[in-house]
């Protein structure tokens, strides 16, 4: 957990960031037990706002899970060269192992977003189809009139159409004759 003194190293979870329980010694950010003159002290209680400092996290899944809990000297877990130095103390001799732990599902981290199931949007009933509406056809104003021709005008139009057809025929014949002469 970000900011926690607990970490994972070589398959073990332990206080990788501090070897002491007192603020300012061996890398400790706060004193483990409550001290009136030290803000942030007393993190080692379940109701402390900064209890995350002494918490680690593991992930378990599947039908069968197990955790092995043990105690050993800090010198057996970490090389002396990597250990934080506590002034006025012998940092090379083995420390008495002590262990306290609880395994639970409480998330100690702060400002963790709460994950909740969202209620799905309920289905909406389909709208009933409506019969189409049509505009009523209205007569055009003014209504179109079929053209009328006098007999002489009709006769003239027919003559023009016939002449046009004859001209096209004779032009076609001339082109055919011309081609046959040049072959």
Coordinates of C-alpha atoms in Angstrom, one line a residue:
X1 CA 0.0 0.0 0.0
X2 CA 1.3 3.4 -0.9
X3 CA 2.9 5.1 2.1
X4 CA 2.7 2.0 4.4
X5 CA 5.7 0.8 6.2
X6 CA 4.7 -2.8 5.2
X7 CA 6.0 -4.2 1.9
X8 CA 6.7 -7.4 0.0
X9 CA 10.2 -8.6 -0.5
X10 CA 11.4 -12.1 -1.5
X11 CA 7.9 -13.6 -1.1
X12 CA 7.5 -12.2 2.5
X13 CA 5.3 -9.3 3.7
X14 CA 6.9 -7.3 6.6
X15 CA 7.9 -3.9 7.7
X16 CA 10.4 -3.2 4.8
X17 CA 10.5 0.5 5.5
X18 CA 11.2 0.6 9.2
X19 CA 12.8 -1.5 11.9
X20 CA 11.6 0.6 14.9
X21 CA 8.4 1.6 16.4
X22 CA 9.4 5.1 17.5
X23 CA 9.1 8.2 15.3
X24 CA 12.4 9.3 13.7
X25 CA 14.2 6.0 14.6
X26 CA 15.1 3.4 12.0
X27 CA 12.9 5.1 9.4
X28 CA 9.7 5.2 11.4
X29 CA 7.4 8.0 10.4
X30 CA 5.3 7.8 13.5
X31 CA 5.5 6.1 16.9
X32 CA 3.4 2.9 17.0
X33 CA 1.9 3.6 20.4
X34 CA 0.0 6.7 21.3
X35 CA 2.1 9.6 22.7
X36 CA 0.4 12.8 23.7
X37 CA 3.1 15.1 22.3
X38 CA 3.4 13.3 19.0
X39 CA 0.7 13.9 16.3
X40 CA 0.1 10.8 14.3
X41 CA 1.4 8.5 17.0
X42 CA -0.8 5.4 17.9
X43 CA -1.2 4.1 14.3
X44 CA -1.2 0.5 15.6
X45 CA -4.9 0.6 16.6
X46 CA -7.8 -0.4 14.4
X47 CA -9.6 3.0 14.8
X48 CA -6.5 5.2 14.1
X49 CA -6.9 7.4 11.1
X50 CA -3.4 6.4 9.9
X51 CA -3.7 2.7 10.7
X52 CA -2.8 2.1 7.1
X53 CA 0.9 2.9 8.0
X54 CA 1.2 -0.6 9.6
X55 CA -1.1 -2.4 7.1
X56 CA -0.3 -4.5 4.1
X57 CA -2.5 -6.1 1.5
X58 CA -2.7 -9.5 0.0
X59 CA -4.9 -10.9 -2.7
X60 CA -6.6 -14.2 -2.3
X61 CA -8.9 -16.0 -4.7
X62 CA -10.1 -19.5 -5.4
X63 CA -11.8 -22.0 -3.2
X64 CA -8.8 -22.8 -0.9
X65 CA -6.4 -20.2 0.5
X66 CA -3.8 -20.2 3.2
X67 CA -1.4 -17.8 4.8
X68 CA 1.7 -18.8 6.7
X69 CA 2.5 -16.5 9.6
X70 CA 5.8 -16.6 11.4
X71 CA 8.3 -14.5 13.4
X72 CA 12.0 -14.1 13.0
X73 CA 14.7 -11.6 13.7
X74 CA 15.0 -8.7 11.4
X75 CA 18.6 -9.7 10.7
X76 CA 17.2 -12.9 9.2
X77 CA 15.0 -11.0 6.8
X78 CA 17.1 -8.2 5.7
X79 CA 20.9 -7.8 5.2
X80 CA 22.5 -5.5 7.8
X81 CA 23.7 -3.2 5.0
X82 CA 20.1 -2.5 4.0
X83 CA 18.8 -1.9 7.5
X84 CA 17.9 1.6 8.6
X85 CA 20.4 2.8 11.3
X86 CA 19.1 3.7 14.7
X87 CA 21.5 6.1 16.5
X88 CA 22.9 4.8 19.8
X89 CA 21.8 1.2 19.0
X90 CA 23.6 -1.9 17.9
X91 CA 22.1 -2.5 14.5
X92 CA 24.0 -5.7 13.8
X93 CA 22.8 -8.0 16.5
X94 CA 19.7 -10.1 16.0
X95 CA 16.5 -8.5 17.3
X96 CA 14.0 -10.3 19.4
X97 CA 11.2 -11.4 17.1
X98 CA 7.7 -10.3 17.9
X99 CA 4.6 -10.6 15.9
X100 CA 1.2 -9.2 15.9
X101 CA -1.2 -9.4 13.1
X102 CA -4.8 -9.6 12.1
X103 CA -6.2 -10.9 8.9
X104 CA -9.4 -9.2 7.8
X105 CA -11.1 -7.7 4.9
X106 CA -10.9 -4.1 6.1
X107 CA -9.2 -1.8 3.7
X108 CA -7.0 0.6 5.7
X109 CA -6.1 2.9 2.8
X110 CA -7.7 6.3 2.8
X111 CA -9.6 8.0 -0.1
X112 CA -10.2 4.7 -1.8
X113 CA -13.2 5.1 -4.2
X114 CA -16.2 3.1 -3.1
X115 CA -17.2 0.6 -5.7
X116 CA -21.0 0.0 -5.8
X117 CA -23.2 -1.8 -8.2
X118 CA -25.1 0.6 -10.4
X119 CA -28.8 0.0 -10.9
X120 CA -29.4 -0.7 -14.5
X121 CA -31.7 1.6 -16.4
X122 CA -35.1 -0.1 -16.4
X123 CA -36.4 -1.0 -19.8
X124 CA -38.9 1.4 -21.5
X125 CA -42.0 0.0 -23.1
X126 CA -42.0 0.6 -26.8
X127 CA -44.3 3.3 -28.2
X128 CA -47.4 2.1 -29.9
X129 CA -47.1 2.6 -33.7
X130 CA -49.4 5.2 -35.2
X131 CA -51.2 5.0 -38.6
X132 CA -49.6 7.3 -41.1
X133 CA -51.3 10.5 -42.0
X134 CA -51.6 11.8 -45.5
X135 CA -52.4 15.2 -46.8
X136 CA -55.5 15.3 -48.8
X137 CA -54.8 15.9 -52.5
X138 CA -56.1 19.3 -53.4
X139 CA -56.8 20.4 -57.0
X140 CA -54.2 22.8 -58.4
X141 CA -55.2 26.3 -58.7
X142 CA -55.6 27.2 -61.5
X143 CA -56.0 23.7 -62.9
X144 CA -53.9 22.9 -66.0
X145 CA -55.7 22.9 -69.3
X146 CA -55.1 20.5 -72.1
X147 CA -53.9 22.5 -75.1
X148 CA -56.3 22.8 -78.0
X149 CA -55.1 23.3 -81.6
X150 CA -57.0 24.5 -84.6
X151 CA -57.1 22.1 -87.5
X152 CA -54.7 24.1 -89.5
X153 CA -52.2 24.2 -86.6
X154 CA -52.4 20.4 -86.2
X155 CA -51.9 20.0 -89.9
X156 CA -48.8 22.3 -89.9
X157 CA -47.3 20.3 -86.9
X158 CA -47.8 17.0 -88.7
X159 CA -46.2 18.3 -91.8
X160 CA -43.1 19.5 -89.9
X161 CA -42.8 16.1 -88.2
X162 CA -43.1 14.2 -91.5
X163 CA -40.5 16.5 -93.2
X164 CA -38.1 16.0 -90.3
X165 CA -38.5 12.2 -90.7
X166 CA -37.9 12.3 -94.4
X167 CA -34.8 14.5 -94.1
X168 CA -33.3 12.1 -91.6
X169 CA -34.1 9.1 -93.9
X170 CA -32.5 10.8 -97.0
X171 CA -29.5 11.9 -95.0
X172 CA -29.0 8.3 -93.9
X173 CA -29.3 7.0 -97.4
X174 CA -26.7 9.4 -98.7
X175 CA -24.3 8.3 -96.0
X176 CA -24.9 4.7 -96.9
X177 CA -24.3 5.3 -100.6
X178 CA -21.2 7.3 -99.9
X179 CA -19.7 4.5 -97.8
X180 CA -20.5 1.8 -100.4
X181 CA -18.8 3.9 -103.1
X182 CA -15.6 4.2 -101.1
X183 CA -15.3 0.6 -100.2

